[in-house]
mmCIF file of C-alpha atoms in Angstrom:
data_model
loop_
_atom_site.group_PDB
_atom_site.id
_atom_site.type_symbol
_atom_site.label_atom_id
_atom_site.label_comp_id
_atom_site.label_asym_id
_atom_site.label_seq_id
_atom_site.Cartn_x
_atom_site.Cartn_y
_atom_site.Cartn_z
ATOM 1 C CA MET D 1 0.000 0.000 0.000
ATOM 2 C CA THR D 2 1.808 3.092 -1.251
ATOM 3 C CA LEU D 3 0.826 6.640 -2.247
ATOM 4 C CA ALA D 4 2.842 7.912 -5.225
ATOM 5 C CA LEU D 5 2.903 11.678 -5.727
ATOM 6 C CA LEU D 6 4.101 12.819 -9.143
ATOM 7 C CA ASP D 7 5.745 16.185 -9.658
ATOM 8 C CA SER D 8 4.064 16.464 -13.035
ATOM 9 C CA ALA D 9 5.723 19.603 -14.416
ATOM 10 C CA SER D 10 9.160 18.409 -13.343
ATOM 11 C CA LEU D 11 8.580 15.092 -15.101
ATOM 12 C CA TYR D 12 7.185 16.432 -18.361
ATOM 13 C CA PHE D 13 9.826 19.177 -18.589
ATOM 14 C CA ARG D 14 12.500 16.514 -18.245
ATOM 15 C CA ALA D 15 10.793 14.318 -20.812
ATOM 16 C CA PHE D 16 10.628 17.256 -23.215
ATOM 17 C CA TYR D 17 14.386 17.826 -23.029
ATOM 18 C CA ALA D 18 15.283 14.128 -22.955
ATOM 19 C CA LEU D 19 13.425 13.116 -26.119
ATOM 20 C CA PRO D 20 13.728 14.585 -29.617
ATOM 21 C CA ASP D 21 11.052 17.044 -30.679
ATOM 22 C CA SER D 22 10.928 15.226 -33.988
ATOM 23 C CA MET D 23 8.301 13.031 -32.298
ATOM 24 C CA ARG D 24 5.212 14.560 -33.894
ATOM 25 C CA ALA D 25 1.492 13.963 -34.213
ATOM 26 C CA PRO D 26 -0.069 13.808 -37.691
ATOM 27 C CA ASP D 27 -0.901 17.522 -37.484
ATOM 28 C CA GLY D 28 2.742 18.368 -36.690
ATOM 29 C CA THR D 29 2.324 18.947 -32.946
ATOM 30 C CA ALA D 30 5.369 17.819 -30.962
ATOM 31 C CA VAL D 31 4.497 14.988 -28.562
ATOM 32 C CA ASN D 32 7.898 14.125 -27.060
ATOM 33 C CA ALA D 33 6.889 15.364 -23.594
ATOM 34 C CA VAL D 34 3.567 13.495 -23.784
ATOM 35 C CA ARG D 35 5.276 10.261 -24.735
ATOM 36 C CA GLY D 36 8.049 10.628 -22.160
ATOM 37 C CA PHE D 37 5.628 11.519 -19.363
ATOM 38 C CA THR D 38 3.332 8.613 -20.274
ATOM 39 C CA ASP D 39 6.281 6.212 -20.320
ATOM 40 C CA THR D 40 7.405 7.486 -16.915
ATOM 41 C CA ILE D 41 4.002 6.784 -15.367
ATOM 42 C CA ALA D 42 4.031 3.319 -16.924
ATOM 43 C CA ARG D 43 7.457 2.633 -15.404
ATOM 44 C CA ILE D 44 6.326 3.871 -11.989
ATOM 45 C CA LEU D 45 3.242 1.667 -12.047
ATOM 46 C CA THR D 46 5.218 -1.325 -13.276
ATOM 47 C CA ASP D 47 8.248 -0.984 -11.008
ATOM 48 C CA ARG D 48 6.665 0.403 -7.839
ATOM 49 C CA ARG D 49 3.080 -0.864 -8.016
ATOM 50 C CA PRO D 50 1.596 1.970 -5.923
ATOM 51 C CA THR D 51 -2.003 1.447 -4.847
ATOM 52 C CA ARG D 52 -2.653 5.185 -4.992
ATOM 53 C CA LEU D 53 -1.250 7.804 -7.360
ATOM 54 C CA VAL D 54 -1.722 11.556 -7.717
ATOM 55 C CA ALA D 55 -0.329 13.675 -10.554
ATOM 56 C CA CYS D 56 0.311 16.981 -8.781
ATOM 57 C CA LEU D 57 -0.111 20.183 -10.817
ATOM 58 C CA ASP D 58 0.902 23.831 -10.634
ATOM 59 C CA ALA D 59 -2.187 26.003 -10.231
ATOM 60 C CA ASP D 60 0.218 28.936 -9.931
ATOM 61 C CA TRP D 61 3.865 28.447 -10.867
ATOM 62 C CA ARG D 62 4.916 31.694 -9.087
ATOM 63 C CA PRO D 63 2.534 32.230 -6.152
ATOM 64 C CA ALA D 64 1.865 35.797 -5.016
ATOM 65 C CA PHE D 65 2.754 35.070 -1.392
ATOM 66 C CA ARG D 66 6.241 33.923 -2.419
ATOM 67 C CA VAL D 67 6.803 36.873 -4.752
ATOM 68 C CA GLU D 68 5.623 39.244 -2.022
ATOM 69 C CA ALA D 69 8.128 37.706 0.384
ATOM 70 C CA LEU D 70 10.970 37.685 -2.160
ATOM 71 C CA PRO D 71 10.407 39.601 -5.436
ATOM 72 C CA THR D 72 13.342 37.824 -7.124
ATOM 73 C CA TYR D 73 11.575 34.461 -6.819
ATOM 74 C CA LYS D 74 11.614 32.895 -10.304
ATOM 75 C CA ALA D 75 11.746 36.414 -11.773
ATOM 76 C CA HIS D 76 14.195 35.315 -14.471
ATOM 77 C CA ARG D 77 11.675 32.739 -15.734
ATOM 78 C CA VAL D 78 8.933 35.260 -16.487
ATOM 79 C CA ALA D 79 8.162 35.465 -20.196
ATOM 80 C CA GLU D 80 9.149 38.812 -21.681
ATOM 81 C CA GLU D 81 6.037 38.947 -23.833
ATOM 82 C CA GLY D 82 2.455 39.093 -22.610
ATOM 83 C CA ASP D 83 1.346 40.302 -19.191
ATOM 84 C CA GLY D 84 4.657 39.657 -17.452
ATOM 85 C CA ILE D 85 3.346 36.891 -15.207
ATOM 86 C CA GLU D 86 3.403 33.902 -17.566
ATOM 87 C CA GLU D 87 6.176 31.335 -17.255
ATOM 88 C CA ASP D 88 8.664 31.212 -20.107
ATOM 89 C CA VAL D 89 7.849 27.724 -21.418
ATOM 90 C CA PRO D 90 9.296 26.364 -24.695
ATOM 91 C CA ASP D 91 6.889 26.914 -27.579
ATOM 92 C CA LEU D 92 6.845 23.207 -28.440
ATOM 93 C CA LEU D 93 6.038 22.173 -24.858
ATOM 94 C CA SER D 94 3.032 24.394 -24.087
ATOM 95 C CA PRO D 95 0.624 22.639 -26.511
ATOM 96 C CA GLN D 96 1.566 19.269 -25.026
ATOM 97 C CA VAL D 97 0.363 20.011 -21.487
ATOM 98 C CA PRO D 98 -3.382 19.868 -22.357
ATOM 99 C CA ILE D 99 -2.766 16.567 -24.148
ATOM 100 C CA ILE D 100 -1.124 15.163 -21.007
ATOM 101 C CA LEU D 101 -4.100 16.284 -18.910
ATOM 102 C CA ASP D 102 -6.566 14.758 -21.396
ATOM 103 C CA LEU D 103 -4.677 11.479 -21.267
ATOM 104 C CA LEU D 104 -4.602 11.396 -17.454
ATOM 105 C CA ASP D 105 -8.341 12.040 -17.404
ATOM 106 C CA ALA D 106 -9.098 9.336 -19.957
ATOM 107 C CA PHE D 107 -7.048 6.803 -18.030
ATOM 108 C CA GLY D 108 -8.790 7.791 -14.796
ATOM 109 C CA LEU D 109 -5.598 8.783 -13.005
ATOM 110 C CA CYS D 110 -6.034 11.325 -10.229
ATOM 111 C CA THR D 111 -4.740 14.890 -10.534
ATOM 112 C CA ALA D 112 -4.564 17.499 -7.784
ATOM 113 C CA GLU D 113 -3.887 21.204 -7.452
ATOM 114 C CA ALA D 114 -4.406 24.059 -5.024
ATOM 115 C CA VAL D 115 -5.463 27.514 -6.216
ATOM 116 C CA GLY D 116 -2.626 29.975 -5.694
ATOM 117 C CA TYR D 117 -0.028 27.278 -4.999
ATOM 118 C CA GLU D 118 2.618 25.239 -6.776
ATOM 119 C CA ALA D 119 2.827 21.485 -7.280
ATOM 120 C CA ASP D 120 5.526 21.458 -4.566
ATOM 121 C CA ASP D 121 2.894 22.657 -2.111
ATOM 122 C CA VAL D 122 0.392 20.069 -3.312
ATOM 123 C CA MET D 123 2.916 17.274 -2.746
ATOM 124 C CA GLY D 124 3.942 18.748 0.596
ATOM 125 C CA ALA D 125 0.359 19.076 1.796
ATOM 126 C CA LEU D 126 -0.640 15.584 0.662
ATOM 127 C CA THR D 127 2.444 14.120 2.337
ATOM 128 C CA HIS D 128 1.794 16.095 5.519
ATOM 129 C CA ARG D 129 -1.775 14.878 5.875
ATOM 130 C CA GLU D 130 -1.152 11.225 4.924
ATOM 131 C CA ARG D 131 -1.675 8.959 7.930
ATOM 132 C CA THR D 132 -2.255 5.578 6.284
ATOM 133 C CA ASP D 133 0.267 4.660 3.580
ATOM 134 C CA PRO D 134 3.962 5.227 2.896
ATOM 135 C CA VAL D 135 4.510 8.144 0.504
ATOM 136 C CA GLU D 136 6.814 8.142 -2.508
ATOM 137 C CA VAL D 137 7.345 11.576 -4.088
ATOM 138 C CA ILE D 138 8.656 11.246 -7.655
ATOM 139 C CA SER D 139 10.420 14.439 -8.684
ATOM 140 C CA GLY D 140 13.502 15.876 -10.335
ATOM 141 C CA ASP D 141 13.443 18.846 -7.946
ATOM 142 C CA ARG D 142 15.723 18.774 -4.902
ATOM 143 C CA ASP D 143 13.363 21.158 -3.101
ATOM 144 C CA MET D 144 11.163 18.157 -2.345
ATOM 145 C CA PHE D 145 13.832 16.577 -0.130
ATOM 146 C CA GLN D 146 12.351 18.607 2.710
ATOM 147 C CA VAL D 147 9.298 16.297 2.928
ATOM 148 C CA VAL D 148 11.185 13.117 3.851
ATOM 149 C CA ARG D 149 10.195 11.660 7.223
ATOM 150 C CA HIS D 150 9.907 8.515 9.335
ATOM 151 C CA THR D 151 6.500 9.109 10.903
ATOM 152 C CA PRO D 152 3.509 9.015 10.967
ATOM 153 C CA THR D 153 4.110 7.123 7.716
ATOM 154 C CA PRO D 154 7.454 6.972 5.888
ATOM 155 C CA ALA D 155 7.969 9.506 3.121
ATOM 156 C CA THR D 156 10.767 9.233 0.585
ATOM 157 C CA VAL D 157 11.691 11.164 -2.535
ATOM 158 C CA TRP D 158 12.426 9.203 -5.673
ATOM 159 C CA TYR D 159 14.772 11.708 -7.278
ATOM 160 C CA VAL D 160 14.794 11.362 -11.061
ATOM 161 C CA GLY D 161 17.213 14.166 -11.875
ATOM 162 C CA ARG D 162 19.140 11.739 -14.093
ATOM 163 C CA GLY D 163 16.126 9.754 -15.282
ATOM 164 C CA TRP D 164 14.144 6.820 -13.918
ATOM 165 C CA ASN D 165 16.915 4.315 -14.709
ATOM 166 C CA LYS D 166 19.237 6.218 -12.347
ATOM 167 C CA VAL D 167 16.663 7.122 -9.708
ATOM 168 C CA GLU D 168 17.962 7.960 -6.229
ATOM 169 C CA VAL D 169 15.786 6.963 -3.294
ATOM 170 C CA ILE D 170 16.132 9.652 -0.641
ATOM 171 C CA GLY D 171 14.791 9.077 2.858
ATOM 172 C CA PRO D 172 15.882 10.738 6.113
ATOM 173 C CA ALA D 173 18.995 8.566 6.463
ATOM 174 C CA GLU D 174 20.089 9.066 2.855
ATOM 175 C CA LEU D 175 19.445 12.803 3.073
ATOM 176 C CA ALA D 176 21.446 13.141 6.292
ATOM 177 C CA GLU D 177 24.350 11.231 4.742
ATOM 178 C CA LYS D 178 24.225 13.001 1.374
ATOM 179 C CA TYR D 179 24.401 16.507 2.852
ATOM 180 C CA ASP D 180 25.907 15.767 6.272
ATOM 181 C CA LEU D 181 22.778 17.041 7.989
ATOM 182 C CA PRO D 182 21.291 16.218 11.417
ATOM 183 C CA THR D 183 19.624 12.802 11.585
ATOM 184 C CA GLU D 184 16.580 14.237 13.388
ATOM 185 C CA ASP D 185 13.990 16.254 11.429
ATOM 186 C CA THR D 186 16.270 15.933 8.430
ATOM 187 C CA GLY D 187 13.702 17.188 5.922
ATOM 188 C CA PRO D 188 13.089 20.550 7.638
ATOM 189 C CA ARG D 189 16.829 20.891 8.256
ATOM 190 C CA TYR D 190 17.397 20.474 4.516
ATOM 191 C CA ALA D 191 15.038 23.396 3.957
ATOM 192 C CA ASP D 192 17.071 25.466 6.442
ATOM 193 C CA MET D 193 20.255 24.588 4.574
ATOM 194 C CA ALA D 194 18.612 25.473 1.259
ATOM 195 C CA VAL D 195 17.737 28.940 2.568
ATOM 196 C CA LEU D 196 21.364 29.578 3.500
ATOM 197 C CA ARG D 197 22.787 28.080 0.309
ATOM 198 C CA GLY D 198 20.296 29.753 -2.000
ATOM 199 C CA ASP D 199 19.219 28.561 -5.441
ATOM 200 C CA PRO D 200 19.912 30.717 -8.509
ATOM 201 C CA SER D 201 17.424 28.673 -10.566
ATOM 202 C CA ASP D 202 14.647 29.932 -8.276
ATOM 203 C CA GLY D 203 16.036 33.440 -7.773
ATOM 204 C CA LEU D 204 17.175 32.795 -4.185
ATOM 205 C CA PRO D 205 20.520 34.553 -3.617
ATOM 206 C CA GLY D 206 21.386 32.777 -0.387
ATOM 207 C CA VAL D 207 23.753 34.220 2.193
ATOM 208 C CA PRO D 208 27.000 35.466 0.586
ATOM 209 C CA GLY D 209 29.977 33.267 1.345
ATOM 210 C CA ILE D 210 27.892 30.380 2.662
ATOM 211 C CA GLY D 211 27.815 27.493 0.239
ATOM 212 C CA GLU D 212 26.248 24.084 0.628
ATOM 213 C CA LYS D 213 28.932 22.522 2.834
ATOM 214 C CA THR D 214 29.202 25.504 5.168
ATOM 215 C CA ALA D 215 25.408 25.766 5.355
ATOM 216 C CA ALA D 216 25.081 22.091 6.299
ATOM 217 C CA LYS D 217 27.848 22.409 8.893
ATOM 218 C CA LEU D 218 26.193 25.407 10.529
ATOM 219 C CA ILE D 219 22.764 23.752 10.603
ATOM 220 C CA ARG D 220 24.290 20.589 12.056
ATOM 221 C CA GLU D 221 26.058 22.661 14.718
ATOM 222 C CA PHE D 222 23.080 24.811 15.725
ATOM 223 C CA GLY D 223 20.186 22.494 14.888
ATOM 224 C CA THR D 224 17.926 25.017 13.151
ATOM 225 C CA LEU D 225 18.158 28.181 11.090
ATOM 226 C CA ALA D 226 16.458 30.115 13.882
ATOM 227 C CA ALA D 227 19.055 28.941 16.428
ATOM 228 C CA LEU D 228 21.864 29.817 14.022
ATOM 229 C CA ARG D 229 20.531 33.345 13.599
ATOM 230 C CA GLU D 230 20.282 33.730 17.356
ATOM 231 C CA GLY D 231 23.872 32.576 17.624
ATOM 232 C CA ALA D 232 25.010 35.082 15.018
ATOM 233 C CA ALA D 233 23.225 37.912 16.832
ATOM 234 C CA ALA D 234 24.867 36.849 20.094
ATOM 235 C CA GLY D 235 28.344 36.643 18.569
ATOM 236 C CA ASP D 236 28.634 32.861 19.063
ATOM 237 C CA LYS D 237 32.271 31.880 18.541
ATOM 238 C CA ARG D 238 31.305 28.719 16.655
ATOM 239 C CA ILE D 239 30.345 30.891 13.697
ATOM 240 C CA PRO D 240 33.288 32.157 11.630
ATOM 241 C CA LYS D 241 33.529 35.936 11.729
ATOM 242 C CA ARG D 242 32.884 36.410 8.035
ATOM 243 C CA ALA D 243 29.858 34.100 8.116
ATOM 244 C CA GLN D 244 28.532 35.912 11.171
ATOM 245 C CA THR D 245 28.843 39.259 9.427
ATOM 246 C CA ASN D 246 27.072 37.952 6.325
ATOM 247 C CA LEU D 247 24.288 36.344 8.340
ATOM 248 C CA LEU D 248 23.572 39.609 10.119
ATOM 249 C CA ALA D 249 23.756 41.576 6.880
ATOM 250 C CA SER D 250 21.317 39.144 5.240
ATOM 251 C CA ALA D 251 18.635 39.570 7.908
ATOM 252 C CA GLU D 252 15.989 40.812 5.462
ATOM 253 C CA TYR D 253 16.594 37.889 3.102
ATOM 254 C CA LEU D 254 16.581 35.384 5.974
ATOM 255 C CA ASP D 255 13.285 36.793 7.243
ATOM 256 C CA ALA D 256 11.658 36.212 3.848
ATOM 257 C CA ALA D 257 13.318 33.123 2.387
ATOM 258 C CA PRO D 258 11.810 30.416 4.637
ATOM 259 C CA THR D 259 8.345 31.340 3.336
ATOM 260 C CA VAL D 260 9.627 30.870 -0.194
ATOM 261 C CA VAL D 261 11.554 27.642 0.379
ATOM 262 C CA ALA D 262 9.189 25.746 2.685
ATOM 263 C CA VAL D 263 6.332 23.847 1.072
ATOM 264 C CA ALA D 264 2.925 25.074 2.232
ATOM 265 C CA VAL D 265 1.607 22.017 4.056
ATOM 266 C CA ASP D 266 -1.722 23.787 4.602
ATOM 267 C CA ALA D 267 -2.359 24.363 0.891
ATOM 268 C CA PRO D 268 -6.064 23.792 0.025
ATOM 269 C CA VAL D 269 -5.500 20.780 -2.214
ATOM 270 C CA VAL D 270 -8.364 19.554 -4.391
ATOM 271 C CA LEU D 271 -8.280 16.116 -6.029
ATOM 272 C CA ASP D 272 -10.255 15.629 -9.227
ATOM 273 C CA ARG D 273 -11.197 12.057 -8.275
ATOM 274 C CA GLU D 274 -10.399 9.237 -5.860
ATOM 275 C CA ASP D 275 -6.659 8.574 -5.889
ATOM 276 C CA ARG D 276 -6.662 4.766 -6.114
ATOM 277 C CA VAL D 277 -4.884 3.495 -9.224
ATOM 278 C CA PRO D 278 -7.588 2.113 -11.520
ATOM 279 C CA SER D 279 -7.493 -1.490 -12.721
ATOM 280 C CA ALA D 280 -8.675 -0.375 -16.160
ATOM 281 C CA PRO D 281 -8.901 2.941 -18.014
ATOM 282 C CA ALA D 282 -11.855 5.148 -17.131
ATOM 283 C CA ASP D 283 -12.648 5.573 -20.837
ATOM 284 C CA LEU D 284 -10.819 3.139 -23.099
ATOM 285 C CA ASP D 285 -12.423 4.492 -26.270
ATOM 286 C CA ARG D 286 -11.176 7.978 -25.434
ATOM 287 C CA VAL D 287 -7.700 6.633 -24.627
ATOM 288 C CA MET D 288 -7.534 4.947 -28.021
ATOM 289 C CA ALA D 289 -8.839 8.064 -29.769
ATOM 290 C CA LEU D 290 -6.128 10.165 -28.117
ATOM 291 C CA LYS D 291 -3.529 7.554 -29.027
ATOM 292 C CA GLU D 292 -4.534 7.750 -32.682
ATOM 293 C CA LYS D 293 -4.994 11.519 -32.839
ATOM 294 C CA TRP D 294 -1.599 12.279 -31.338
ATOM 295 C CA ASP D 295 0.249 9.188 -32.625
ATOM 296 C CA LEU D 296 1.286 8.107 -29.130
ATOM 297 C CA GLY D 297 1.786 4.504 -30.164
ATOM 298 C CA ALA D 298 3.680 2.247 -27.773
ATOM 299 C CA SER D 299 3.674 4.814 -24.951
ATOM 300 C CA VAL D 300 -0.078 4.434 -24.494
ATOM 301 C CA ASP D 301 0.214 0.655 -24.929
ATOM 302 C CA ARG D 302 2.773 0.496 -22.124
ATOM 303 C CA LEU D 303 0.562 2.504 -19.782
ATOM 304 C CA LEU D 304 -2.432 0.328 -20.609
ATOM 305 C CA LYS D 305 -0.384 -2.764 -19.784
ATOM 306 C CA ALA D 306 0.931 -1.197 -16.562
ATOM 307 C CA ILE D 307 -2.575 -0.345 -15.354
ATOM 308 C CA SER D 308 -4.055 -3.723 -16.210
ATOM 309 C CA GLY D 309 -1.218 -5.412 -14.347
#
């Protein structure tokens, strides 16, 4: 009995860049992301056999509450054209997202989103409230490492940054070892480290002079970001002078960044249907029509086989 949570955008973005855009439907529409995403779900169902599965979606890729806290958040990803709030998505990928959603619906696979929140928040909230089954978060985004836990049910991240064939299974023990973090509350401590380290891909500058190793060392020494900041304010000798100076100078950033980095476990998640993996497609005729219309071939066949067992 396992709940699989899919970081949908992360997975279809990776599929888009991993497969050639010469994969086209009869009308010329690129379908490389559709095929890759469909194949990934088939592999997950075949290899992991989860009893429940939710494809988590971005209702808002750059939520207002995060931008208000830190205006640089994902600012470099905003499309130059249009209203200035749309994400800069490759032209060949955008038309494929509705096809992916149509396919999920036809197969009867559950999707979930929360108005005003990102897929990260959806996965975080669903993990936070799960009290029955182990949770497996499938994502290529290291931000999700913060949700790993032992109780009340185990939660691990199946990190597919290098593809499903090279998946890394990250639980609390693996996370503590990988980043030399505390073994208690390792997920939240990863989030603390991420605040200090920063992430240019998300527009988080981090604290100057504090890279990943130094950040992990400081969190391990002080236990939490809050305790570290208290130590810096008190002139704690365990903090190198330069790091202490930079921590104090970065007070405004450190006040705001935790809101940006931490997943919103209270996000109002809405599921479009019951999350149990179906034993057969919800609408086989529609699945086959989509297969033919978009020339999805063996990818749809593999998912059909994976669902039927």
